PDB file of C-alpha atoms in Angstrom:
ATOM      1  CA  UNK A   1     -55.737   6.296  33.340  1.00  0.00           C
ATOM      2  CA  UNK A   2     -56.784   6.019  29.674  1.00  0.00           C
ATOM      3  CA  UNK A   3     -56.757   9.192  27.639  1.00  0.00           C
ATOM      4  CA  UNK A   4     -60.167  10.148  26.277  1.00  0.00           C
ATOM      5  CA  UNK A   5     -59.891  11.097  22.603  1.00  0.00           C
ATOM      6  CA  UNK A   6     -61.045  14.540  21.602  1.00  0.00           C
ATOM      7  CA  UNK A   7     -64.539  14.127  20.046  1.00  0.00           C
ATOM      8  CA  UNK A   8     -63.882  16.950  17.592  1.00  0.00           C
ATOM      9  CA  UNK A   9     -60.674  15.308  16.372  1.00  0.00           C
ATOM     10  CA  UNK A  10     -62.477  11.972  16.038  1.00  0.00           C
ATOM     11  CA  UNK A  11     -65.254  13.534  13.952  1.00  0.00           C
ATOM     12  CA  UNK A  12     -62.786  15.417  11.750  1.00  0.00           C
ATOM     13  CA  UNK A  13     -60.737  12.277  11.140  1.00  0.00           C
ATOM     14  CA  UNK A  14     -63.881  10.335  10.212  1.00  0.00           C
ATOM     15  CA  UNK A  15     -64.884  13.097   7.796  1.00  0.00           C
ATOM     16  CA  UNK A  16     -61.418  13.104   6.239  1.00  0.00           C
ATOM     17  CA  UNK A  17     -61.596   9.366   5.573  1.00  0.00           C
ATOM     18  CA  UNK A  18     -65.057   9.915   4.089  1.00  0.00           C
ATOM     19  CA  UNK A  19     -63.718  12.608   1.741  1.00  0.00           C
ATOM     20  CA  UNK A  20     -60.791  10.502   0.544  1.00  0.00           C
ATOM     21  CA  UNK A  21     -63.001   7.462  -0.125  1.00  0.00           C
ATOM     22  CA  UNK A  22     -65.142   9.650  -2.396  1.00  0.00           C
ATOM     23  CA  UNK A  23     -62.269  11.058  -4.395  1.00  0.00           C
ATOM     24  CA  UNK A  24     -62.157  14.396  -2.569  1.00  0.00           C
ATOM     25  CA  UNK A  25     -58.741  14.506  -0.855  1.00  0.00           C
ATOM     26  CA  UNK A  26     -58.491  18.278  -1.327  1.00  0.00           C
ATOM     27  CA  UNK A  27     -61.471  18.745   0.985  1.00  0.00           C
ATOM     28  CA  UNK A  28     -59.101  17.715   3.798  1.00  0.00           C
ATOM     29  CA  UNK A  29     -57.359  20.782   5.243  1.00  0.00           C
ATOM     30  CA  UNK A  30     -53.940  19.209   5.842  1.00  0.00           C
ATOM     31  CA  UNK A  31     -53.896  17.547   2.419  1.00  0.00           C
ATOM     32  CA  UNK A  32     -54.899  20.747   0.667  1.00  0.00           C
ATOM     33  CA  UNK A  33     -52.148  22.681   2.456  1.00  0.00           C
ATOM     34  CA  UNK A  34     -49.544  20.063   1.529  1.00  0.00           C
ATOM     35  CA  UNK A  35     -50.678  19.991  -2.107  1.00  0.00           C
ATOM     36  CA  UNK A  36     -50.564  23.777  -2.307  1.00  0.00           C
ATOM     37  CA  UNK A  37     -46.926  23.638  -1.203  1.00  0.00           C
ATOM     38  CA  UNK A  38     -46.181  20.923  -3.763  1.00  0.00           C
ATOM     39  CA  UNK A  39     -47.683  23.126  -6.474  1.00  0.00           C
ATOM     40  CA  UNK A  40     -45.340  26.000  -5.720  1.00  0.00           C
ATOM     41  CA  UNK A  41     -43.599  27.649  -8.646  1.00  0.00           C
ATOM     42  CA  UNK A  42     -40.208  26.268  -7.616  1.00  0.00           C
ATOM     43  CA  UNK A  43     -41.427  22.686  -7.520  1.00  0.00           C
ATOM     44  CA  UNK A  44     -43.364  22.994 -10.768  1.00  0.00           C
ATOM     45  CA  UNK A  45     -40.351  24.472 -12.542  1.00  0.00           C
ATOM     46  CA  UNK A  46     -38.214  21.621 -11.244  1.00  0.00           C
ATOM     47  CA  UNK A  47     -40.794  19.078 -12.390  1.00  0.00           C
ATOM     48  CA  UNK A  48     -41.013  20.734 -15.813  1.00  0.00           C
ATOM     49  CA  UNK A  49     -37.222  20.647 -16.106  1.00  0.00           C
ATOM     50  CA  UNK A  50     -37.158  16.934 -15.277  1.00  0.00           C
ATOM     51  CA  UNK A  51     -39.941  16.189 -17.776  1.00  0.00           C
ATOM     52  CA  UNK A  52     -38.199  18.225 -20.488  1.00  0.00           C
ATOM     53  CA  UNK A  53     -34.879  16.486 -19.845  1.00  0.00           C
ATOM     54  CA  UNK A  54     -36.494  13.045 -19.972  1.00  0.00           C
ATOM     55  CA  UNK A  55     -38.354  13.967 -23.169  1.00  0.00           C
ATOM     56  CA  UNK A  56     -35.226  15.324 -24.861  1.00  0.00           C
ATOM     57  CA  UNK A  57     -33.102  12.324 -23.910  1.00  0.00           C
ATOM     58  CA  UNK A  58     -35.811   9.915 -25.050  1.00  0.00           C
ATOM     59  CA  UNK A  59     -36.336  11.740 -28.350  1.00  0.00           C
ATOM     60  CA  UNK A  60     -32.621  11.766 -29.149  1.00  0.00           C
ATOM     61  CA  UNK A  61     -32.203   8.132 -28.149  1.00  0.00           C
ATOM     62  CA  UNK A  62     -35.223   7.004 -30.168  1.00  0.00           C
ATOM     63  CA  UNK A  63     -34.188   8.961 -33.257  1.00  0.00           C
ATOM     64  CA  UNK A  64     -30.674   7.497 -33.066  1.00  0.00           C
ATOM     65  CA  UNK A  65     -31.805   3.935 -32.418  1.00  0.00           C
ATOM     66  CA  UNK A  66     -34.641   3.740 -34.943  1.00  0.00           C
ATOM     67  CA  UNK A  67     -33.339   6.332 -37.395  1.00  0.00           C
ATOM     68  CA  UNK A  68     -36.889   7.702 -37.456  1.00  0.00           C
ATOM     69  CA  UNK A  69     -37.758  11.160 -36.160  1.00  0.00           C
ATOM     70  CA  UNK A  70     -41.539  10.586 -36.298  1.00  0.00           C
ATOM     71  CA  UNK A  71     -41.502   7.953 -33.561  1.00  0.00           C
ATOM     72  CA  UNK A  72     -39.249  10.109 -31.408  1.00  0.00           C
ATOM     73  CA  UNK A  73     -42.015  12.713 -31.034  1.00  0.00           C
ATOM     74  CA  UNK A  74     -44.459  10.187 -29.600  1.00  0.00           C
ATOM     75  CA  UNK A  75     -41.931   8.569 -27.292  1.00  0.00           C
ATOM     76  CA  UNK A  76     -40.823  11.993 -26.068  1.00  0.00           C
ATOM     77  CA  UNK A  77     -44.423  12.933 -25.210  1.00  0.00           C
ATOM     78  CA  UNK A  78     -44.995   9.631 -23.402  1.00  0.00           C
ATOM     79  CA  UNK A  79     -41.667   9.859 -21.578  1.00  0.00           C
ATOM     80  CA  UNK A  80     -42.406  13.419 -20.451  1.00  0.00           C
ATOM     81  CA  UNK A  81     -45.772  12.296 -19.129  1.00  0.00           C
ATOM     82  CA  UNK A  82     -44.299   9.595 -16.887  1.00  0.00           C
ATOM     83  CA  UNK A  83     -42.736  11.921 -14.264  1.00  0.00           C
ATOM     84  CA  UNK A  84     -45.776  14.222 -14.459  1.00  0.00           C
ATOM     85  CA  UNK A  85     -48.235  11.399 -13.816  1.00  0.00           C
ATOM     86  CA  UNK A  86     -45.970   9.922 -11.157  1.00  0.00           C
ATOM     87  CA  UNK A  87     -45.799  13.252  -9.336  1.00  0.00           C
ATOM     88  CA  UNK A  88     -49.572  13.662  -9.557  1.00  0.00           C
ATOM     89  CA  UNK A  89     -50.230  10.233  -8.057  1.00  0.00           C
ATOM     90  CA  UNK A  90     -47.480  10.275  -5.449  1.00  0.00           C
ATOM     91  CA  UNK A  91     -47.489  13.889  -4.285  1.00  0.00           C
ATOM     92  CA  UNK A  92     -50.842  15.343  -5.359  1.00  0.00           C
ATOM     93  CA  UNK A  93     -53.091  12.456  -4.208  1.00  0.00           C
ATOM     94  CA  UNK A  94     -54.467  11.861  -7.703  1.00  0.00           C
ATOM     95  CA  UNK A  95     -54.829   8.147  -6.964  1.00  0.00           C
ATOM     96  CA  UNK A  96     -57.891   8.518  -4.737  1.00  0.00           C
ATOM     97  CA  UNK A  97     -59.525  10.811  -7.300  1.00  0.00           C
ATOM     98  CA  UNK A  98     -58.866   8.301 -10.089  1.00  0.00           C
ATOM     99  CA  UNK A  99     -60.206   5.374  -8.034  1.00  0.00           C
ATOM    100  CA  UNK A 100     -63.450   7.214  -7.322  1.00  0.00           C
ATOM    101  CA  UNK A 101     -63.816   8.298 -10.956  1.00  0.00           C
ATOM    102  CA  UNK A 102     -63.322   4.737 -12.210  1.00  0.00           C
ATOM    103  CA  UNK A 103     -65.946   3.439  -9.800  1.00  0.00           C
ATOM    104  CA  UNK A 104     -68.299   6.246 -10.756  1.00  0.00           C
ATOM    105  CA  UNK A 105     -67.813   5.519 -14.450  1.00  0.00           C
ATOM    106  CA  UNK A 106     -68.812   1.881 -14.201  1.00  0.00           C
ATOM    107  CA  UNK A 107     -71.679   2.600 -11.814  1.00  0.00           C
ATOM    108  CA  UNK A 108     -73.135   5.126 -14.294  1.00  0.00           C
ATOM    109  CA  UNK A 109     -72.877   2.949 -17.399  1.00  0.00           C
ATOM    110  CA  UNK A 110     -76.663   2.675 -17.328  1.00  0.00           C
ATOM    111  CA  UNK A 111     -76.846   6.397 -18.077  1.00  0.00           C
ATOM    112  CA  UNK A 112     -74.373   5.957 -20.916  1.00  0.00           C
ATOM    113  CA  UNK A 113     -76.515   3.473 -22.850  1.00  0.00           C
ATOM    114  CA  UNK A 114     -79.417   5.890 -23.620  1.00  0.00           C
ATOM    115  CA  UNK A 115     -76.921   8.520 -24.728  1.00  0.00           C
ATOM    116  CA  UNK A 116     -75.127   6.046 -26.979  1.00  0.00           C
ATOM    117  CA  UNK A 117     -78.404   4.995 -28.591  1.00  0.00           C
ATOM    118  CA  UNK A 118     -79.051   8.647 -29.431  1.00  0.00           C
ATOM    119  CA  UNK A 119     -75.559   9.654 -30.494  1.00  0.00           C
ATOM    120  CA  UNK A 120     -74.421   6.427 -32.128  1.00  0.00           C
ATOM    121  CA  UNK A 121     -76.748   6.266 -35.174  1.00  0.00           C
ATOM    122  CA  UNK A 122     -75.676   9.661 -36.521  1.00  0.00           C
ATOM    123  CA  UNK A 123     -72.075   9.005 -35.537  1.00  0.00           C
ATOM    124  CA  UNK A 124     -72.049   5.602 -37.240  1.00  0.00           C
ATOM    125  CA  UNK A 125     -73.616   7.057 -40.371  1.00  0.00           C
ATOM    126  CA  UNK A 126     -70.971   9.762 -40.568  1.00  0.00           C
ATOM    127  CA  UNK A 127     -67.872   7.757 -39.688  1.00  0.00           C
ATOM    128  CA  UNK A 128     -68.940   4.756 -41.780  1.00  0.00           C
ATOM    129  CA  UNK A 129     -69.061   7.087 -44.766  1.00  0.00           C
ATOM    130  CA  UNK A 130     -65.548   8.220 -43.856  1.00  0.00           C
ATOM    131  CA  UNK A 131     -64.458   4.621 -43.364  1.00  0.00           C
ATOM    132  CA  UNK A 132     -65.225   3.707 -46.979  1.00  0.00           C
ATOM    133  CA  UNK A 133     -63.696   6.932 -48.276  1.00  0.00           C
ATOM    134  CA  UNK A 134     -60.510   6.473 -50.300  1.00  0.00           C
ATOM    135  CA  UNK A 135     -58.896   9.691 -49.076  1.00  0.00           C
ATOM    136  CA  UNK A 136     -59.257   8.694 -45.418  1.00  0.00           C
ATOM    137  CA  UNK A 137     -57.429   5.427 -46.070  1.00  0.00           C
ATOM    138  CA  UNK A 138     -54.722   7.240 -48.009  1.00  0.00           C
ATOM    139  CA  UNK A 139     -54.196   9.803 -45.263  1.00  0.00           C
ATOM    140  CA  UNK A 140     -54.252   7.280 -42.403  1.00  0.00           C
ATOM    141  CA  UNK A 141     -51.969   4.787 -44.144  1.00  0.00           C
ATOM    142  CA  UNK A 142     -49.482   7.511 -45.058  1.00  0.00           C
ATOM    143  CA  UNK A 143     -48.999   8.428 -41.404  1.00  0.00           C
ATOM    144  CA  UNK A 144     -46.138   6.858 -39.528  1.00  0.00           C
ATOM    145  CA  UNK A 145     -47.129   5.149 -36.301  1.00  0.00           C
ATOM    146  CA  UNK A 146     -45.631   7.960 -34.245  1.00  0.00           C
ATOM    147  CA  UNK A 147     -47.439  10.675 -36.199  1.00  0.00           C
ATOM    148  CA  UNK A 148     -50.708   8.737 -36.010  1.00  0.00           C
ATOM    149  CA  UNK A 149     -50.540   8.525 -32.227  1.00  0.00           C
ATOM    150  CA  UNK A 150     -49.610  12.185 -31.985  1.00  0.00           C
ATOM    151  CA  UNK A 151     -52.810  12.899 -33.954  1.00  0.00           C
ATOM    152  CA  UNK A 152     -54.756  10.706 -31.512  1.00  0.00           C
ATOM    153  CA  UNK A 153     -53.255  12.620 -28.587  1.00  0.00           C
ATOM    154  CA  UNK A 154     -54.248  15.864 -30.307  1.00  0.00           C
ATOM    155  CA  UNK A 155     -57.877  14.699 -30.534  1.00  0.00           C
ATOM    156  CA  UNK A 156     -57.701  13.738 -26.846  1.00  0.00           C
ATOM    157  CA  UNK A 157     -56.221  17.118 -25.884  1.00  0.00           C
ATOM    158  CA  UNK A 158     -59.010  18.969 -27.703  1.00  0.00           C
ATOM    159  CA  UNK A 159     -61.629  16.813 -25.954  1.00  0.00           C
ATOM    160  CA  UNK A 160     -60.058  17.445 -22.533  1.00  0.00           C
ATOM    161  CA  UNK A 161     -59.873  21.182 -23.220  1.00  0.00           C
ATOM    162  CA  UNK A 162     -63.569  21.194 -24.122  1.00  0.00           C
ATOM    163  CA  UNK A 163     -64.451  19.328 -20.928  1.00  0.00           C
ATOM    164  CA  UNK A 164     -62.360  21.708 -18.819  1.00  0.00           C
ATOM    165  CA  UNK A 165     -64.386  24.601 -20.210  1.00  0.00           C
ATOM    166  CA  UNK A 166     -67.810  23.007 -19.725  1.00  0.00           C
ATOM    167  CA  UNK A 167     -67.494  21.003 -16.495  1.00  0.00           C
ATOM    168  CA  UNK A 168     -66.919  23.992 -14.162  1.00  0.00           C
ATOM    169  CA  UNK A 169     -70.210  25.414 -15.443  1.00  0.00           C
ATOM    170  CA  UNK A 170     -72.006  22.316 -14.155  1.00  0.00           C
ATOM    171  CA  UNK A 171     -70.515  22.863 -10.693  1.00  0.00           C
ATOM    172  CA  UNK A 172     -71.562  26.481 -10.313  1.00  0.00           C
ATOM    173  CA  UNK A 173     -74.754  25.576  -8.429  1.00  0.00           C
ATOM    174  CA  UNK A 174     -73.244  23.041  -6.040  1.00  0.00           C
ATOM    175  CA  UNK A 175     -72.580  25.648  -3.326  1.00  0.00           C
ATOM    176  CA  UNK A 176     -75.161  28.318  -4.176  1.00  0.00           C
ATOM    177  CA  UNK A 177     -77.614  27.426  -1.381  1.00  0.00           C
ATOM    178  CA  UNK A 178     -76.975  26.202   2.160  1.00  0.00           C
ATOM    179  CA  UNK A 179     -79.324  26.415   5.129  1.00  0.00           C
ATOM    180  CA  UNK A 180     -79.488  24.559   8.408  1.00  0.00           C
ATOM    181  CA  UNK A 181     -82.271  22.325   7.120  1.00  0.00           C
ATOM    182  CA  UNK A 182     -80.382  21.491   3.925  1.00  0.00           C
ATOM    183  CA  UNK A 183     -77.218  20.860   5.922  1.00  0.00           C
ATOM    184  CA  UNK A 184     -78.880  18.302   8.181  1.00  0.00           C
ATOM    185  CA  UNK A 185     -80.487  16.580   5.187  1.00  0.00           C
ATOM    186  CA  UNK A 186     -77.208  16.491   3.238  1.00  0.00           C
ATOM    187  CA  UNK A 187     -75.254  14.985   6.135  1.00  0.00           C
ATOM    188  CA  UNK A 188     -77.781  12.275   6.983  1.00  0.00           C
ATOM    189  CA  UNK A 189     -76.049   8.901   7.024  1.00  0.00           C
ATOM    190  CA  UNK A 190     -72.555  10.410   7.022  1.00  0.00           C
ATOM    191  CA  UNK A 191     -69.958  10.426   9.835  1.00  0.00           C
ATOM    192  CA  UNK A 192     -70.988  13.995  10.708  1.00  0.00           C
ATOM    193  CA  UNK A 193     -74.770  13.582  10.860  1.00  0.00           C
ATOM    194  CA  UNK A 194     -75.013  14.346  14.574  1.00  0.00           C
ATOM    195  CA  UNK A 195     -72.550  17.228  14.322  1.00  0.00           C
ATOM    196  CA  UNK A 196     -74.591  18.649  11.440  1.00  0.00           C
ATOM    197  CA  UNK A 197     -77.601  19.040  13.742  1.00  0.00           C
ATOM    198  CA  UNK A 198     -75.494  20.911  16.284  1.00  0.00           C
ATOM    199  CA  UNK A 199     -73.845  23.050  13.608  1.00  0.00           C
ATOM    200  CA  UNK A 200     -77.214  23.957  12.065  1.00  0.00           C
ATOM    201  CA  UNK A 201     -78.526  25.016  15.474  1.00  0.00           C
ATOM    202  CA  UNK A 202     -75.503  27.122  16.423  1.00  0.00           C
ATOM    203  CA  UNK A 203     -74.563  28.764  13.109  1.00  0.00           C
ATOM    204  CA  UNK A 204     -76.776  31.127  11.109  1.00  0.00           C
ATOM    205  CA  UNK A 205     -77.599  30.442   7.457  1.00  0.00           C
ATOM    206  CA  UNK A 206     -75.410  33.265   6.147  1.00  0.00           C
ATOM    207  CA  UNK A 207     -72.326  31.839   7.850  1.00  0.00           C
ATOM    208  CA  UNK A 208     -73.236  28.352   6.668  1.00  0.00           C
ATOM    209  CA  UNK A 209     -73.394  29.618   3.085  1.00  0.00           C
ATOM    210  CA  UNK A 210     -69.971  31.233   3.450  1.00  0.00           C
ATOM    211  CA  UNK A 211     -68.475  28.011   4.798  1.00  0.00           C
ATOM    212  CA  UNK A 212     -70.126  25.989   2.039  1.00  0.00           C
ATOM    213  CA  UNK A 213     -68.293  27.820  -0.756  1.00  0.00           C
ATOM    214  CA  UNK A 214     -66.056  25.501  -2.778  1.00  0.00           C
ATOM    215  CA  UNK A 215     -63.124  27.347  -4.317  1.00  0.00           C
ATOM    216  CA  UNK A 216     -59.490  26.894  -5.264  1.00  0.00           C
ATOM    217  CA  UNK A 217     -58.057  23.408  -4.959  1.00  0.00           C
ATOM    218  CA  UNK A 218     -61.307  22.012  -3.540  1.00  0.00           C
ATOM    219  CA  UNK A 219     -63.202  23.013  -6.683  1.00  0.00           C
ATOM    220  CA  UNK A 220     -60.326  21.789  -8.852  1.00  0.00           C
ATOM    221  CA  UNK A 221     -60.728  18.432  -7.096  1.00  0.00           C
ATOM    222  CA  UNK A 222     -64.369  18.247  -8.197  1.00  0.00           C
ATOM    223  CA  UNK A 223     -63.518  19.243 -11.776  1.00  0.00           C
ATOM    224  CA  UNK A 224     -60.723  16.666 -12.074  1.00  0.00           C
ATOM    225  CA  UNK A 225     -62.945  13.906 -10.676  1.00  0.00           C
ATOM    226  CA  UNK A 226     -65.665  14.702 -13.215  1.00  0.00           C
ATOM    227  CA  UNK A 227     -63.084  15.039 -15.983  1.00  0.00           C
ATOM    228  CA  UNK A 228     -61.649  11.570 -15.347  1.00  0.00           C
ATOM    229  CA  UNK A 229     -65.132  10.047 -15.145  1.00  0.00           C
ATOM    230  CA  UNK A 230     -66.216  11.603 -18.450  1.00  0.00           C
ATOM    231  CA  UNK A 231     -62.903  10.762 -20.131  1.00  0.00           C
ATOM    232  CA  UNK A 232     -63.255   7.100 -19.174  1.00  0.00           C
ATOM    233  CA  UNK A 233     -66.737   7.004 -20.687  1.00  0.00           C
ATOM    234  CA  UNK A 234     -65.388   8.497 -23.911  1.00  0.00           C
ATOM    235  CA  UNK A 235     -62.551   5.960 -23.889  1.00  0.00           C
ATOM    236  CA  UNK A 236     -65.012   3.071 -23.584  1.00  0.00           C
ATOM    237  CA  UNK A 237     -67.032   4.355 -26.537  1.00  0.00           C
ATOM    238  CA  UNK A 238     -63.874   4.902 -28.602  1.00  0.00           C
ATOM    239  CA  UNK A 239     -62.751   1.326 -27.928  1.00  0.00           C
ATOM    240  CA  UNK A 240     -66.181   0.092 -28.997  1.00  0.00           C
ATOM    241  CA  UNK A 241     -65.931   2.088 -32.230  1.00  0.00           C
ATOM    242  CA  UNK A 242     -62.393   0.795 -32.817  1.00  0.00           C
ATOM    243  CA  UNK A 243     -63.640  -2.786 -32.473  1.00  0.00           C
ATOM    244  CA  UNK A 244     -66.548  -2.088 -34.837  1.00  0.00           C
ATOM    245  CA  UNK A 245     -64.234  -0.705 -37.520  1.00  0.00           C
ATOM    246  CA  UNK A 246     -61.886  -3.674 -37.232  1.00  0.00           C
ATOM    247  CA  UNK A 247     -64.733  -6.172 -37.612  1.00  0.00           C
ATOM    248  CA  UNK A 248     -66.458  -4.216 -40.384  1.00  0.00           C
ATOM    249  CA  UNK A 249     -63.205  -3.699 -42.286  1.00  0.00           C
ATOM    250  CA  UNK A 250     -62.155  -7.336 -41.955  1.00  0.00           C
ATOM    251  CA  UNK A 251     -65.528  -8.495 -43.288  1.00  0.00           C
ATOM    252  CA  UNK A 252     -66.361  -5.900 -45.949  1.00  0.00           C
ATOM    253  CA  UNK A 253     -63.055  -4.587 -47.317  1.00  0.00           C
ATOM    254  CA  UNK A 254     -60.754  -7.120 -48.930  1.00  0.00           C
ATOM    255  CA  UNK A 255     -57.169  -6.769 -50.059  1.00  0.00           C
ATOM    256  CA  UNK A 256     -58.088  -5.998 -53.675  1.00  0.00           C
ATOM    257  CA  UNK A 257     -60.127  -2.978 -52.592  1.00  0.00           C
ATOM    258  CA  UNK A 258     -57.335  -1.723 -50.329  1.00  0.00           C
ATOM    259  CA  UNK A 259     -54.819  -2.154 -53.152  1.00  0.00           C
ATOM    260  CA  UNK A 260     -56.996  -0.141 -55.548  1.00  0.00           C
ATOM    261  CA  UNK A 261     -57.346   2.618 -52.943  1.00  0.00           C
ATOM    262  CA  UNK A 262     -53.723   2.819 -51.851  1.00  0.00           C
ATOM    263  CA  UNK A 263     -51.871   1.670 -54.945  1.00  0.00           C
ATOM    264  CA  UNK A 264     -50.026  -1.097 -53.085  1.00  0.00           C
ATOM    265  CA  UNK A 265     -50.994  -4.347 -51.338  1.00  0.00           C
ATOM    266  CA  UNK A 266     -51.924  -4.223 -47.675  1.00  0.00           C
ATOM    267  CA  UNK A 267     -49.592  -5.488 -44.961  1.00  0.00           C
ATOM    268  CA  UNK A 268     -50.939  -8.083 -42.484  1.00  0.00           C
ATOM    269  CA  UNK A 269     -50.833  -6.905 -38.882  1.00  0.00           C
ATOM    270  CA  UNK A 270     -50.296 -10.505 -37.771  1.00  0.00           C
ATOM    271  CA  UNK A 271     -49.307 -13.329 -40.092  1.00  0.00           C
ATOM    272  CA  UNK A 272     -51.904 -15.792 -38.816  1.00  0.00           C
ATOM    273  CA  UNK A 273     -54.830 -13.391 -39.460  1.00  0.00           C
ATOM    274  CA  UNK A 274     -54.232 -11.750 -42.860  1.00  0.00           C
ATOM    275  CA  UNK A 275     -57.534  -9.836 -42.991  1.00  0.00           C
ATOM    276  CA  UNK A 276     -56.319  -7.695 -40.075  1.00  0.00           C
ATOM    277  CA  UNK A 277     -53.927  -5.314 -41.808  1.00  0.00           C
ATOM    278  CA  UNK A 278     -51.758  -2.427 -40.691  1.00  0.00           C
ATOM    279  CA  UNK A 279     -53.785  -0.119 -42.912  1.00  0.00           C
ATOM    280  CA  UNK A 280     -57.073  -1.233 -41.335  1.00  0.00           C
ATOM    281  CA  UNK A 281     -55.721  -0.767 -37.811  1.00  0.00           C
ATOM    282  CA  UNK A 282     -54.505   2.746 -38.645  1.00  0.00           C
ATOM    283  CA  UNK A 283     -57.829   3.808 -40.153  1.00  0.00           C
ATOM    284  CA  UNK A 284     -59.758   2.270 -37.239  1.00  0.00           C
ATOM    285  CA  UNK A 285     -57.515   4.047 -34.729  1.00  0.00           C
ATOM    286  CA  UNK A 286     -57.855   7.407 -36.469  1.00  0.00           C
ATOM    287  CA  UNK A 287     -61.650   7.223 -36.779  1.00  0.00           C
ATOM    288  CA  UNK A 288     -62.085   5.880 -33.237  1.00  0.00           C
ATOM    289  CA  UNK A 289     -60.178   8.898 -31.904  1.00  0.00           C
ATOM    290  CA  UNK A 290     -62.349  11.208 -33.991  1.00  0.00           C
ATOM    291  CA  UNK A 291     -65.464   9.419 -32.684  1.00  0.00           C
ATOM    292  CA  UNK A 292     -64.288  10.030 -29.128  1.00  0.00           C
ATOM    293  CA  UNK A 293     -63.995  13.754 -29.802  1.00  0.00           C
ATOM    294  CA  UNK A 294     -67.465  13.813 -31.376  1.00  0.00           C
ATOM    295  CA  UNK A 295     -68.954  11.932 -28.432  1.00  0.00           C
ATOM    296  CA  UNK A 296     -67.319  14.321 -25.958  1.00  0.00           C
ATOM    297  CA  UNK A 297     -68.934  17.322 -27.618  1.00  0.00           C
ATOM    298  CA  UNK A 298     -72.291  15.554 -27.836  1.00  0.00           C
ATOM    299  CA  UNK A 299     -72.235  14.362 -24.221  1.00  0.00           C
ATOM    300  CA  UNK A 300     -71.741  17.794 -22.671  1.00  0.00           C
ATOM    301  CA  UNK A 301     -74.168  19.400 -25.124  1.00  0.00           C
ATOM    302  CA  UNK A 302     -77.084  16.963 -24.818  1.00  0.00           C
ATOM    303  CA  UNK A 303     -79.527  18.294 -22.223  1.00  0.00           C
ATOM    304  CA  UNK A 304     -81.070  14.900 -21.448  1.00  0.00           C
ATOM    305  CA  UNK A 305     -77.734  13.266 -20.692  1.00  0.00           C
ATOM    306  CA  UNK A 306     -76.527  16.254 -18.697  1.00  0.00           C
ATOM    307  CA  UNK A 307     -79.669  16.295 -16.565  1.00  0.00           C
ATOM    308  CA  UNK A 308     -79.428  12.543 -15.897  1.00  0.00           C
ATOM    309  CA  UNK A 309     -75.680  12.290 -15.350  1.00  0.00           C
ATOM    310  CA  UNK A 310     -75.224  15.489 -13.383  1.00  0.00           C
ATOM    311  CA  UNK A 311     -78.609  15.145 -11.659  1.00  0.00           C
ATOM    312  CA  UNK A 312     -77.544  11.974  -9.848  1.00  0.00           C
ATOM    313  CA  UNK A 313     -74.037  13.317  -9.362  1.00  0.00           C
ATOM    314  CA  UNK A 314     -75.225  16.608  -7.878  1.00  0.00           C
ATOM    315  CA  UNK A 315     -76.893  14.749  -5.019  1.00  0.00           C
ATOM    316  CA  UNK A 316     -73.517  13.282  -4.089  1.00  0.00           C
ATOM    317  CA  UNK A 317     -71.784  16.626  -4.507  1.00  0.00           C
ATOM    318  CA  UNK A 318     -74.353  18.444  -2.348  1.00  0.00           C
ATOM    319  CA  UNK A 319     -73.788  15.811   0.327  1.00  0.00           C
ATOM    320  CA  UNK A 320     -70.019  16.301   0.062  1.00  0.00           C
ATOM    321  CA  UNK A 321     -70.421  20.084   0.332  1.00  0.00           C
ATOM    322  CA  UNK A 322     -72.657  19.621   3.367  1.00  0.00           C
ATOM    323  CA  UNK A 323     -70.132  17.370   5.111  1.00  0.00           C
ATOM    324  CA  UNK A 324     -67.368  19.827   4.246  1.00  0.00           C
ATOM    325  CA  UNK A 325     -69.405  22.670   5.762  1.00  0.00           C
ATOM    326  CA  UNK A 326     -69.742  20.796   9.059  1.00  0.00           C
ATOM    327  CA  UNK A 327     -66.072  19.805   8.830  1.00  0.00           C
ATOM    328  CA  UNK A 328     -65.159  23.481   8.608  1.00  0.00           C
ATOM    329  CA  UNK A 329     -67.434  24.231  11.562  1.00  0.00           C
ATOM    330  CA  UNK A 330     -65.351  21.781  13.595  1.00  0.00           C
ATOM    331  CA  UNK A 331     -62.077  23.518  12.759  1.00  0.00           C
TER     332      UNK A 331
END
């Protein structure tokens, strides 16, 4: 005699697949419990020890091999990040969050274009002035490659820190209101649409609001997903600015000008394309990183962009919170 599957278990499993496909693995109870264990102090200390050991060994090896301490700093930072990123993807389910964020980034490029048209003119005016400034070329060309990339990572760290401060503020309203009517509307077209009707009929609004609260790792999941999505947008703009500087520099700034600014001839980046020089690449990299930081600040400060980007996103988040509320009712 065939065993009839438990309807509650079937609905919960369907909801869990729905969460993971939308970059919300921490909305799943079992996953959240496992991740909490993997974020214990003992495991984090062990991970930090491994990262520190890898960084130290890489720094010493690089300094000995290249006889250059500046490059050892960059390689140590990159080497330390490898076990951290690997642990995040393998043990903390960061892969599903990253996949959703990448898809969200490219699906919302239409919202990025109006923002770029507003932010880019002032940004181009400012950074173009810096681009033809002698001191900027002198500073950028004097930096070793390792130091330059450490400066780029510093710009990126400041941008991420700014996003981590502002993004949670955008999520404050996602779980402020929950009623039976809103629950049914939020879950329409999801695996728990029929269960939402039953849950709304059996559970009072006060209890629904309590179960709708997103805290701890679940809220961290939302913040990280938004952070990756915003960071990818900033990266795309920075790459566009980097390309612009390379083209503009190759066309407008010849070797005689660079020599008069730096006091020595420029060095071709590739022999078959002499107008692309090491000095130009360094300046373009430095200013592109600065442009990314500027764009980050502008993006989270511009009310029009925030209302458009987070307006469409909030609909998805309210739906996710609604499904999670029903999911918790099934527990």
